[in-house]
Amino acid sequence: VSAEEAPIGSVSAESPAATRADQARGARAGILVTGTEVLTGRVADRNGPWLADRLEELGVDLAYIAIVGDRREDMLAALRFMAEQGLDVVLTSGGLGPTADDLTAEVVGEFQGREMVLDEALEERIAEILRPLAKRWPNLDMDAIRQSNRKQAVIPTGASILEPVGTAPGLVVGPAQPGAGPTVVVLPGPPRELQPMWRAAVETESLRAALAGATVYSRRMLRLFGIPESEIAETLRAAERDGLELDRLEITTCLRRGEIEVVTRYEPAAARVYEAFVAVVRARHADTLFSEDGSSVDEQVATLLRGVSPGRPLTIATVESCTGGLLAARLTELPGASEYMRGGIVAYSNDAKISEADVPAELIERHGAVSSEVAQALAEGAQARLGADVGVGVTGVAGPDGGTAEKPVGLVCLSVAGPAGALLTRSVSLPGGRADVRDRTTTVALHMVRRLLVDLGADGS
Amino acid sequence: VSAEEAPIGSVSAESPAATRADQARGARAGILVTGTEVLTGRVADRNGPWLADRLEELGVDLAYIAIVGDRREDMLAALRFMAEQGLDVVLTSGGLGPTADDLTAEVVGEFQGREMVLDEALEERIAEILRPLAKRWPNLDMDAIRQSNRKQAVIPTGASILEPVGTAPGLVVGPAQPGAGPTVVVLPGPPRELQPMWRAAVETESLRAALAGATVYSRRMLRLFGIPESEIAETLRAAERDGLELDRLEITTCLRRGEIEVVTRYEPAAARVYEAFVAVVRARHADTLFSEDGSSVDEQVATLLRGVSPGRPLTIATVESCTGGLLAARLTELPGASEYMRGGIVAYSNDAKISEADVPAELIERHGAVSSEVAQALAEGAQARLGADVGVGVTGVAGPDGGTAEKPVGLVCLSVAGPAGALLTRSVSLPGGRADVRDRTTTVALHMVRRLLVDLGADGS
């Protein structure tokens, strides 16, 4: 059992461990996500997290995210709650469509005490947007569509219009009396529409005014792989004992996909405290701290493949069993992956391992398909069959069935073969269900690739 | 351009379209997700959606999900808001760990007006849980850990304890005066701990009492692929014109991964209205309604592969380019996939397409790597190389680079080759960024596989 596997398997304490600074009063915001499909969990909300990031960039303190269904009273109650908390800005997402249950514009108008009026110029612009649709979908009932889209041109008096990205316009709606409550930014639900529209919203006079006085914080991230979260908590206590003013930093640690992320937010004046904190982490966790600039292991592997021998990227290939293609998918996630990714083989059956990855049948017979020996043969098969500099082999028991006393669900064998005979092979025991085991296996594999490439670079220099 | 691709490309209106019934007053609940890492969007919340599903199963109406950071005042304000809305139950997740910023138990105690006391028996049980950890991590400072875990045994007087799954106990904390406010169920943040603990929570007397009187609703789902959401909105209007009492159904439609989901919740007495509604959808959308029982296309493909020739599952294999393994990963997502999934090849480079999938080099030269011809060769290569009954080939431009005027980003060519020369080949133009294009391609591919298998079954019967 290697040091690298255990942290993934030992999540017993709660995330997160954090120390928090008393905060200077800057602009504060809330996010109101609307939509019964989001509230009931059928659709994951992508807008809340995305907007949270944008607010953080602007130095705006996010206090609440609320998710409500498409019900007038629930939306109003949530808006009033946020107003009572003294928030300066509320961002809403969703509920701007053409159907009767799309209520957001109307509810926000009522909340701000502004009458709803038809904006005829806006109605015409929406009609313009709908025209090309008729060509794509020749059998649509265009009258019905135009009629229901007229509703989207009815907006609160005095609101600033954010031009539609799809067919739904967004709005920036201030309180009827300046300063009497939050400015509400009304955005559509589809992330593809919301994101460009947010960029337009931050340019509006009314939102700029509402956000004036935001403190610009710095935010930095460390990533570690290979220790339990409780060790970081202990490091925080140690740093405090050593006299570091940790109360000037807002530190949050959490476990994600088997790695520990330590995110620190601080005012510019506390930069030296942060540097001292990083020095403590570096000293205590040299072997597990792999990222000081927030870069992911995926990005680091890409950079290392491109950079080990300048001008000629090293190439990589995979042969996977239990992960079924997830590792190859992760290696092709970043744009430009074709520079280094040759390809992969999903050898889910034993036959495929033999025919597609040249694993000797008797190796599988002798050691079993889930074994270090077969993992190594898969890695070498990836190298040889796809003509890659680096080959990765993965075989394991993802479950829920197929486990034995000797080889239980969660046992995964991984191997990375590099140039000139470089080789790294490991067996790990991963916790969780089928999806967890498969996902975390890809994290372990990427860290093994990183380790091999870092060692290669060190040898070469 | 086939009928099947367009809906994916034409999301211009907002999700969702819904009609809502006035609801009988049953038990109402709220969910309070705590954690700065969730609020700031670095970690996606998985507990809110999961708990929302559980509440729906119990017939409890979920009114709000709120996400707050690890700050005492924000947590208290959110709890008080939910109490003011008259909710019967509030579920919290997170903030039960050993570090100073894990505040939930204490804040809930204060909210319910209950004093915090050390439960020594609980402290001993937590110590028992920590003992084996010492063996796994020989260098840990066990004293420091025991000390910080003592904090986890300090609980509000009169609370029911939910035994730890990790090291954190959960709690069910009623109001100090019966009926004076919501019962709060305090659950840990890691889904692996929260989920089993929830099952224990619903067995407690105090939660059962708080949930008494919940209406048990029926919930059914239809899935469609190949039409825009606005057509469903029009079908709802048509059904209403025909005199269907749609106000007795709570219908939500939304677009997910390129499919339309129509979810309907109703009281048992409205079952006949629902059946009439399904009949209308079936009549108007016969060619695009693929699931009446909520089953996913993934599940249907698995069932079809197992069932077309009873006793001998058909096997399937993939050769993917732009999706980089995502399709194989999706085909191996369901337990037992090894019965039918032979494996796959990620032919990311042209060399790999030639050497691993036997695509003739001159075919790539003549038509380009992204072409129907190459897609078909990949599908046939999957069949031949992996000895599978069904082969799927995918090649496309996922972007952000690599697009041309003739072959823009989002163009994907897919082919499915089946037994006895059965073949389905399609080019689609998918919207969105690199991740969207890759993900939606897998949906299109699965629907093509389904279509081919359904036709095979129809021929064979």
Tab-separated table of C-alpha atoms in Angstrom, chain B residues 32-375:
chain	number	residue	atom	x	y	z
B	32	LEU	CA	-29.675	24.214	4.171
B	33	VAL	CA	-26.350	23.348	2.568
B	34	THR	CA	-23.401	24.780	4.496
B	35	GLY	CA	-19.796	25.192	3.418
B	36	THR	CA	-17.764	28.008	1.948
B	37	GLU	CA	-16.348	25.622	-0.664
B	38	VAL	CA	-19.880	24.941	-1.897
B	39	LEU	CA	-21.044	28.570	-1.701
B	40	THR	CA	-18.054	29.774	-3.677
B	41	GLY	CA	-18.664	27.152	-6.346
B	42	ARG	CA	-15.428	25.214	-5.991
B	43	VAL	CA	-17.292	22.090	-4.988
B	44	ALA	CA	-20.573	21.160	-6.615
B	45	ASP	CA	-23.274	20.403	-4.086
B	46	ARG	CA	-24.444	16.816	-4.445
B	47	ASN	CA	-26.433	16.693	-1.218
B	48	GLY	CA	-29.195	19.189	-2.082
B	49	PRO	CA	-30.343	17.291	-5.183
B	50	TRP	CA	-30.044	13.923	-3.447
B	51	LEU	CA	-32.062	15.051	-0.430
B	52	ALA	CA	-34.612	16.699	-2.741
B	53	ASP	CA	-35.210	13.302	-4.329
B	54	ARG	CA	-35.616	11.626	-0.963
B	55	LEU	CA	-38.131	14.257	0.165
B	56	GLU	CA	-40.112	13.813	-3.008
B	57	GLU	CA	-40.262	10.060	-2.424
B	58	LEU	CA	-41.710	10.758	1.017
B	59	GLY	CA	-44.304	13.128	-0.438
B	60	VAL	CA	-42.781	16.121	1.317
B	61	ASP	CA	-42.960	19.413	-0.547
B	62	LEU	CA	-39.531	21.037	-0.847
B	63	ALA	CA	-39.795	24.834	-0.816
B	64	TYR	CA	-36.200	26.113	-0.616
B	65	ILE	CA	-32.599	25.074	-0.856
B	66	ALA	CA	-30.238	27.627	0.657
B	67	ILE	CA	-26.456	27.501	0.426
B	68	VAL	CA	-24.459	29.440	3.018
B	69	GLY	CA	-20.790	29.657	3.957
B	70	ASP	CA	-19.338	28.596	7.287
B	71	ARG	CA	-20.511	31.749	9.066
B	72	ARG	CA	-22.623	31.696	12.180
B	73	GLU	CA	-24.848	34.708	11.354
B	74	ASP	CA	-25.571	33.593	7.804
B	75	MET	CA	-26.547	30.111	8.952
B	76	LEU	CA	-28.805	31.492	11.676
B	77	ALA	CA	-30.454	33.938	9.284
B	78	ALA	CA	-31.211	31.148	6.804
B	79	LEU	CA	-32.659	28.906	9.547
B	80	ARG	CA	-34.846	31.750	10.808
B	81	PHE	CA	-36.044	32.494	7.278
B	82	MET	CA	-37.121	28.876	6.849
B	83	ALA	CA	-38.875	28.906	10.222
B	84	GLU	CA	-40.749	32.081	9.230
B	85	GLN	CA	-41.989	30.359	6.068
B	86	GLY	CA	-43.656	27.790	8.298
B	87	LEU	CA	-41.579	24.827	7.159
B	88	ASP	CA	-41.998	21.617	9.141
B	89	VAL	CA	-38.521	20.227	8.585
B	90	VAL	CA	-35.112	21.655	7.699
B	91	LEU	CA	-32.283	19.360	6.614
B	92	THR	CA	-28.738	20.684	6.943
B	93	SER	CA	-25.607	19.236	5.360
B	94	GLY	CA	-21.996	19.932	6.293
B	95	GLY	CA	-20.196	21.685	9.119
B	96	LEU	CA	-19.958	18.679	11.456
B	97	GLY	CA	-16.200	18.183	11.271
B	98	PRO	CA	-13.637	18.581	14.007
B	99	THR	CA	-12.274	22.024	13.131
B	100	ALA	CA	-13.241	25.358	14.602
B	101	ASP	CA	-15.226	26.487	11.585
B	102	ASP	CA	-17.519	23.461	11.710
B	103	LEU	CA	-20.399	25.227	13.379
B	104	THR	CA	-23.603	23.522	12.415
B	105	ALA	CA	-24.391	21.578	15.620
B	106	GLU	CA	-23.788	24.655	17.744
B	107	VAL	CA	-25.780	26.995	15.511
B	108	VAL	CA	-28.721	24.587	15.341
B	109	GLY	CA	-28.604	24.254	19.144
B	110	GLU	CA	-28.784	28.028	19.465
B	111	PHE	CA	-31.567	28.229	16.865
B	112	GLN	CA	-33.647	25.674	18.781
B	113	GLY	CA	-32.853	27.263	22.161
B	114	ARG	CA	-31.072	24.147	23.450
B	115	GLU	CA	-27.912	24.113	25.536
B	116	MET	CA	-24.795	22.344	24.215
B	117	VAL	CA	-23.530	19.438	26.365
B	118	LEU	CA	-20.765	16.868	26.014
B	119	ASP	CA	-22.164	13.366	25.489
B	120	GLU	CA	-19.436	11.178	26.981
B	121	ALA	CA	-20.758	7.899	25.595
B	122	LEU	CA	-20.727	9.437	22.128
B	123	GLU	CA	-17.213	10.741	22.684
B	124	GLU	CA	-16.095	7.199	23.495
B	125	ARG	CA	-17.766	5.794	20.354
B	126	ILE	CA	-15.976	8.389	18.212
B	127	ALA	CA	-12.655	7.509	19.875
B	128	GLU	CA	-13.365	3.869	18.992
B	129	ILE	CA	-13.855	4.810	15.356
B	130	LEU	CA	-10.571	6.720	15.283
B	131	ARG	CA	-8.456	3.868	16.670
B	132	PRO	CA	-8.006	1.927	13.400
B	133	LEU	CA	-7.007	5.153	11.625
B	134	ALA	CA	-3.852	5.210	13.700
B	135	LYS	CA	-2.752	1.980	12.037
B	136	ARG	CA	-3.312	3.278	8.537
B	137	TRP	CA	-1.532	6.568	9.152
B	138	PRO	CA	1.221	5.752	11.602
B	139	ASN	CA	2.621	9.259	11.728
B	140	LEU	CA	-0.548	11.072	12.759
B	141	ASP	CA	-0.730	13.103	15.932
B	142	MET	CA	-3.503	11.072	17.565
B	143	ASP	CA	-3.826	13.342	20.574
B	144	ALA	CA	-4.529	16.357	18.418
B	145	ILE	CA	-7.093	14.374	16.477
B	146	ARG	CA	-8.837	13.009	19.572
B	147	GLN	CA	-8.974	16.460	21.039
B	148	SER	CA	-10.583	18.046	18.025
B	149	ASN	CA	-12.985	15.136	17.708
B	150	ARG	CA	-14.192	15.643	21.260
B	151	LYS	CA	-15.880	18.710	19.830
B	152	GLN	CA	-18.017	16.414	17.682
B	153	ALA	CA	-19.510	14.859	20.824
B	154	VAL	CA	-20.849	18.203	22.088
B	155	ILE	CA	-24.517	18.260	21.075
B	156	PRO	CA	-27.741	20.120	21.883
B	157	THR	CA	-29.604	18.684	24.903
B	158	GLY	CA	-32.482	16.445	23.955
B	159	ALA	CA	-31.288	15.867	20.374
B	160	SER	CA	-31.531	12.392	18.851
B	161	ILE	CA	-28.113	11.135	17.769
B	162	LEU	CA	-27.584	9.594	14.341
B	163	GLU	CA	-24.586	7.285	14.693
B	164	PRO	CA	-21.447	8.358	12.790
B	165	VAL	CA	-20.779	6.819	9.387
B	166	GLY	CA	-17.407	8.556	9.226
B	167	THR	CA	-16.483	10.179	12.527
B	168	ALA	CA	-19.208	12.839	12.602
B	169	PRO	CA	-22.522	12.036	14.311
B	170	GLY	CA	-25.709	13.481	12.846
B	171	LEU	CA	-28.567	14.921	14.878
B	172	VAL	CA	-32.316	15.316	14.847
B	173	VAL	CA	-33.114	18.447	16.852
B	174	GLY	CA	-36.730	19.388	17.504
B	175	PRO	CA	-37.875	22.839	18.691
B	176	ALA	CA	-37.682	23.412	22.450
B	177	GLN	CA	-41.492	23.823	22.514
B	178	PRO	CA	-43.245	21.128	20.437
B	179	GLY	CA	-44.806	22.681	17.348
B	180	ALA	CA	-42.932	25.962	17.851
B	181	GLY	CA	-40.851	25.602	14.679
B	182	PRO	CA	-39.213	23.175	12.318
B	183	THR	CA	-37.443	19.990	13.323
B	184	VAL	CA	-33.850	20.244	12.111
B	185	VAL	CA	-32.019	17.177	10.804
B	186	VAL	CA	-28.270	17.799	10.947
B	187	LEU	CA	-26.301	15.697	8.467
B	188	PRO	CA	-22.610	15.555	7.518
B	189	GLY	CA	-21.256	16.955	4.235
B	190	PRO	CA	-19.614	13.963	2.516
B	191	PRO	CA	-22.331	12.241	0.457
B	192	ARG	CA	-20.932	8.863	1.459
B	193	GLU	CA	-21.715	9.702	5.093
B	194	LEU	CA	-24.888	11.697	4.539
B	195	GLN	CA	-26.741	9.104	2.495
B	196	PRO	CA	-26.705	6.154	4.922
B	197	MET	CA	-27.330	8.561	7.789
B	198	TRP	CA	-30.455	9.932	6.126
B	199	ARG	CA	-31.870	6.421	6.103
B	200	ALA	CA	-31.339	6.294	9.865
B	201	ALA	CA	-32.882	9.755	10.297
B	202	VAL	CA	-36.200	8.828	8.666
B	203	GLU	CA	-36.560	6.005	11.215
B	204	THR	CA	-36.393	8.374	14.196
B	205	GLU	CA	-39.556	9.121	16.098
B	206	SER	CA	-38.971	12.879	16.012
B	207	LEU	CA	-38.613	13.102	12.236
B	208	ARG	CA	-41.578	10.800	11.648
B	209	ALA	CA	-43.719	13.049	13.815
B	210	ALA	CA	-42.587	16.177	11.957
B	211	LEU	CA	-43.416	14.620	8.595
B	212	ALA	CA	-46.827	13.240	9.571
B	213	GLY	CA	-49.504	14.368	7.189
B	214	ALA	CA	-47.362	14.407	4.051
B	215	THR	CA	-49.371	13.766	0.899
B	216	VAL	CA	-47.978	10.908	-1.119
B	217	TYR	CA	-47.716	12.080	-4.702
B	218	SER	CA	-47.130	10.013	-7.784
B	219	ARG	CA	-44.265	11.085	-9.993
B	220	ARG	CA	-43.811	9.939	-13.574
B	221	MET	CA	-41.387	10.897	-16.285
B	222	LEU	CA	-41.545	10.958	-20.069
B	223	ARG	CA	-38.439	11.467	-22.193
B	224	LEU	CA	-38.290	12.721	-25.757
B	225	PHE	CA	-35.424	13.149	-28.172
B	226	GLY	CA	-35.604	15.059	-31.393
B	227	ILE	CA	-37.950	18.024	-30.904
B	228	PRO	CA	-37.570	21.508	-29.429
B	229	GLU	CA	-39.051	22.300	-26.032
B	230	SER	CA	-41.448	24.824	-27.543
B	231	GLU	CA	-43.302	21.952	-29.228
B	232	ILE	CA	-44.023	20.437	-25.815
B	233	ALA	CA	-45.297	23.802	-24.604
B	234	GLU	CA	-47.649	23.834	-27.604
B	235	THR	CA	-48.797	20.282	-26.805
B	236	LEU	CA	-49.661	21.399	-23.276
B	237	ARG	CA	-51.753	24.242	-24.667
B	238	ALA	CA	-53.448	21.869	-27.107
B	239	ALA	CA	-54.265	19.391	-24.335
B	240	GLU	CA	-55.805	22.200	-22.326
B	241	ARG	CA	-57.883	23.345	-25.301
B	242	ASP	CA	-59.111	19.743	-25.597
B	243	GLY	CA	-60.487	20.004	-22.060
B	244	LEU	CA	-57.819	18.078	-20.128
B	245	GLU	CA	-57.696	19.218	-16.483
B	246	LEU	CA	-53.987	19.986	-16.567
B	247	ASP	CA	-54.316	22.056	-13.410
B	248	ARG	CA	-54.546	18.774	-11.516
B	249	LEU	CA	-51.046	17.856	-12.705
B	250	GLU	CA	-47.777	19.538	-11.778
B	251	ILE	CA	-45.861	19.280	-15.043
B	252	THR	CA	-42.264	20.409	-15.463
B	253	THR	CA	-40.399	20.070	-18.729
B	254	CYS	CA	-36.741	20.600	-19.130
B	255	LEU	CA	-33.904	19.992	-21.492
B	256	ARG	CA	-31.119	17.790	-20.212
B	257	ARG	CA	-28.141	16.444	-22.130
B	258	GLY	CA	-30.013	17.079	-25.367
B	259	GLU	CA	-33.198	15.288	-24.321
B	260	ILE	CA	-36.505	16.688	-23.088
B	261	GLU	CA	-37.738	15.385	-19.768
B	262	VAL	CA	-41.393	15.859	-18.875
B	263	VAL	CA	-41.878	15.190	-15.179
B	264	THR	CA	-45.378	15.136	-13.740
B	265	ARG	CA	-46.332	15.004	-10.099
B	266	TYR	CA	-49.920	14.431	-9.080
B	267	GLU	CA	-52.141	13.231	-6.285
B	268	PRO	CA	-53.379	9.663	-6.705
B	269	ALA	CA	-56.887	10.887	-7.562
B	270	ALA	CA	-55.540	12.569	-10.712
B	271	ALA	CA	-54.118	9.350	-12.201
B	272	ARG	CA	-56.672	9.277	-15.013
B	273	VAL	CA	-55.859	12.863	-16.002
B	274	TYR	CA	-52.206	11.847	-16.241
B	275	GLU	CA	-53.007	8.853	-18.435
B	276	ALA	CA	-55.019	11.109	-20.760
B	277	PHE	CA	-52.100	13.538	-20.906
B	278	VAL	CA	-49.682	10.744	-21.826
B	279	ALA	CA	-52.069	9.659	-24.583
B	280	VAL	CA	-51.947	13.173	-26.052
B	281	VAL	CA	-48.130	13.253	-25.963
B	282	ARG	CA	-47.981	9.771	-27.497
B	283	ALA	CA	-50.302	10.790	-30.328
B	284	ARG	CA	-48.486	14.045	-31.134
B	285	HIS	CA	-44.887	12.891	-30.604
B	286	ALA	CA	-44.876	9.208	-31.476
B	287	ASP	CA	-41.537	9.405	-33.262
B	288	THR	CA	-39.649	11.287	-30.554
B	289	LEU	CA	-41.167	9.917	-27.301
B	290	PHE	CA	-38.727	7.161	-26.430
B	291	SER	CA	-39.384	6.591	-22.721
B	292	GLU	CA	-42.690	6.447	-20.842
B	293	ASP	CA	-41.331	4.854	-17.677
B	294	GLY	CA	-38.493	7.265	-16.980
B	295	SER	CA	-35.856	4.847	-18.243
B	296	SER	CA	-32.805	6.531	-19.767
B	297	VAL	CA	-31.487	5.836	-23.238
B	298	ASP	CA	-28.468	4.242	-21.543
B	299	GLU	CA	-30.703	1.760	-19.745
B	300	GLN	CA	-32.716	1.086	-22.886
B	301	VAL	CA	-29.601	0.370	-24.915
B	302	ALA	CA	-28.421	-2.055	-22.206
B	303	THR	CA	-31.821	-3.792	-22.190
B	304	LEU	CA	-31.949	-3.987	-25.971
B	305	LEU	CA	-28.425	-5.423	-26.205
B	306	ARG	CA	-29.357	-8.055	-23.638
B	307	GLY	CA	-32.748	-8.791	-25.123
B	308	VAL	CA	-32.630	-8.759	-28.925
B	309	SER	CA	-31.538	-12.394	-29.016
B	310	PRO	CA	-32.471	-13.883	-25.639
B	311	GLY	CA	-29.738	-15.814	-23.891
B	312	ARG	CA	-26.969	-14.303	-25.980
B	313	PRO	CA	-26.505	-10.563	-25.486
B	314	LEU	CA	-25.399	-8.610	-28.519
B	315	THR	CA	-21.972	-7.092	-27.943
B	316	ILE	CA	-20.953	-3.532	-28.668
B	317	ALA	CA	-17.685	-1.706	-29.252
B	318	THR	CA	-16.680	1.863	-30.064
B	319	VAL	CA	-14.051	3.787	-31.978
B	320	GLU	CA	-14.071	7.439	-30.922
B	321	SER	CA	-12.143	10.470	-31.927
B	322	CYS	CA	-13.510	13.792	-30.614
B	323	THR	CA	-15.301	12.252	-27.625
B	324	GLY	CA	-11.980	10.778	-26.519
B	325	GLY	CA	-13.424	7.872	-24.529
B	326	LEU	CA	-16.595	9.481	-23.164
B	327	LEU	CA	-18.861	7.205	-25.190
B	328	ALA	CA	-17.071	4.061	-24.002
B	329	ALA	CA	-17.155	5.446	-20.462
B	330	ARG	CA	-20.908	5.995	-20.758
B	331	LEU	CA	-21.442	2.486	-22.124
B	332	THR	CA	-19.557	1.065	-19.134
B	333	GLU	CA	-21.296	3.242	-16.554
B	334	LEU	CA	-24.021	0.745	-15.661
B	335	PRO	CA	-23.112	-2.235	-13.484
B	336	GLY	CA	-22.868	-5.457	-15.457
B	337	ALA	CA	-21.759	-3.654	-18.636
B	338	SER	CA	-19.149	-6.352	-19.215
B	339	GLU	CA	-21.967	-8.626	-20.415
B	340	TYR	CA	-22.250	-6.626	-23.627
B	341	MET	CA	-19.414	-4.092	-23.811
B	342	ARG	CA	-16.401	-5.547	-25.602
B	343	GLY	CA	-14.322	-2.404	-25.437
B	344	GLY	CA	-13.328	0.564	-27.484
B	345	ILE	CA	-10.596	2.445	-29.176
B	346	VAL	CA	-9.847	6.131	-28.748
B	347	ALA	CA	-8.369	6.966	-32.116
B	348	TYR	CA	-7.474	10.544	-31.377
B	349	SER	CA	-4.702	10.853	-33.977
B	350	ASN	CA	-5.067	9.938	-37.640
B	351	ASP	CA	-2.283	7.377	-37.185
B	352	ALA	CA	-4.330	5.649	-34.518
B	353	LYS	CA	-7.395	5.661	-36.786
B	354	ILE	CA	-5.347	3.869	-39.416
B	355	SER	CA	-3.369	1.491	-37.225
B	356	GLU	CA	-5.973	0.678	-34.555
B	357	ALA	CA	-9.249	0.911	-36.443
B	358	ASP	CA	-8.117	-0.096	-39.941
B	359	VAL	CA	-9.344	3.117	-41.565
B	360	PRO	CA	-7.726	3.335	-45.032
B	361	ALA	CA	-5.317	6.286	-45.112
B	362	GLU	CA	-6.653	7.372	-48.487
B	363	LEU	CA	-10.191	7.618	-47.078
B	364	ILE	CA	-8.937	10.213	-44.582
B	365	GLU	CA	-7.021	12.003	-47.328
B	366	ARG	CA	-9.975	12.126	-49.672
B	367	HIS	CA	-12.799	13.014	-47.239
B	368	GLY	CA	-10.990	14.350	-44.180
B	369	ALA	CA	-10.892	12.762	-40.731
B	370	VAL	CA	-14.266	14.348	-39.910
B	371	SER	CA	-16.545	12.825	-42.535
B	372	SER	CA	-19.372	10.327	-42.815
B	373	GLU	CA	-17.077	8.010	-44.717
B	374	VAL	CA	-14.507	7.909	-41.935
B	375	ALA	CA	-17.231	7.585	-39.271
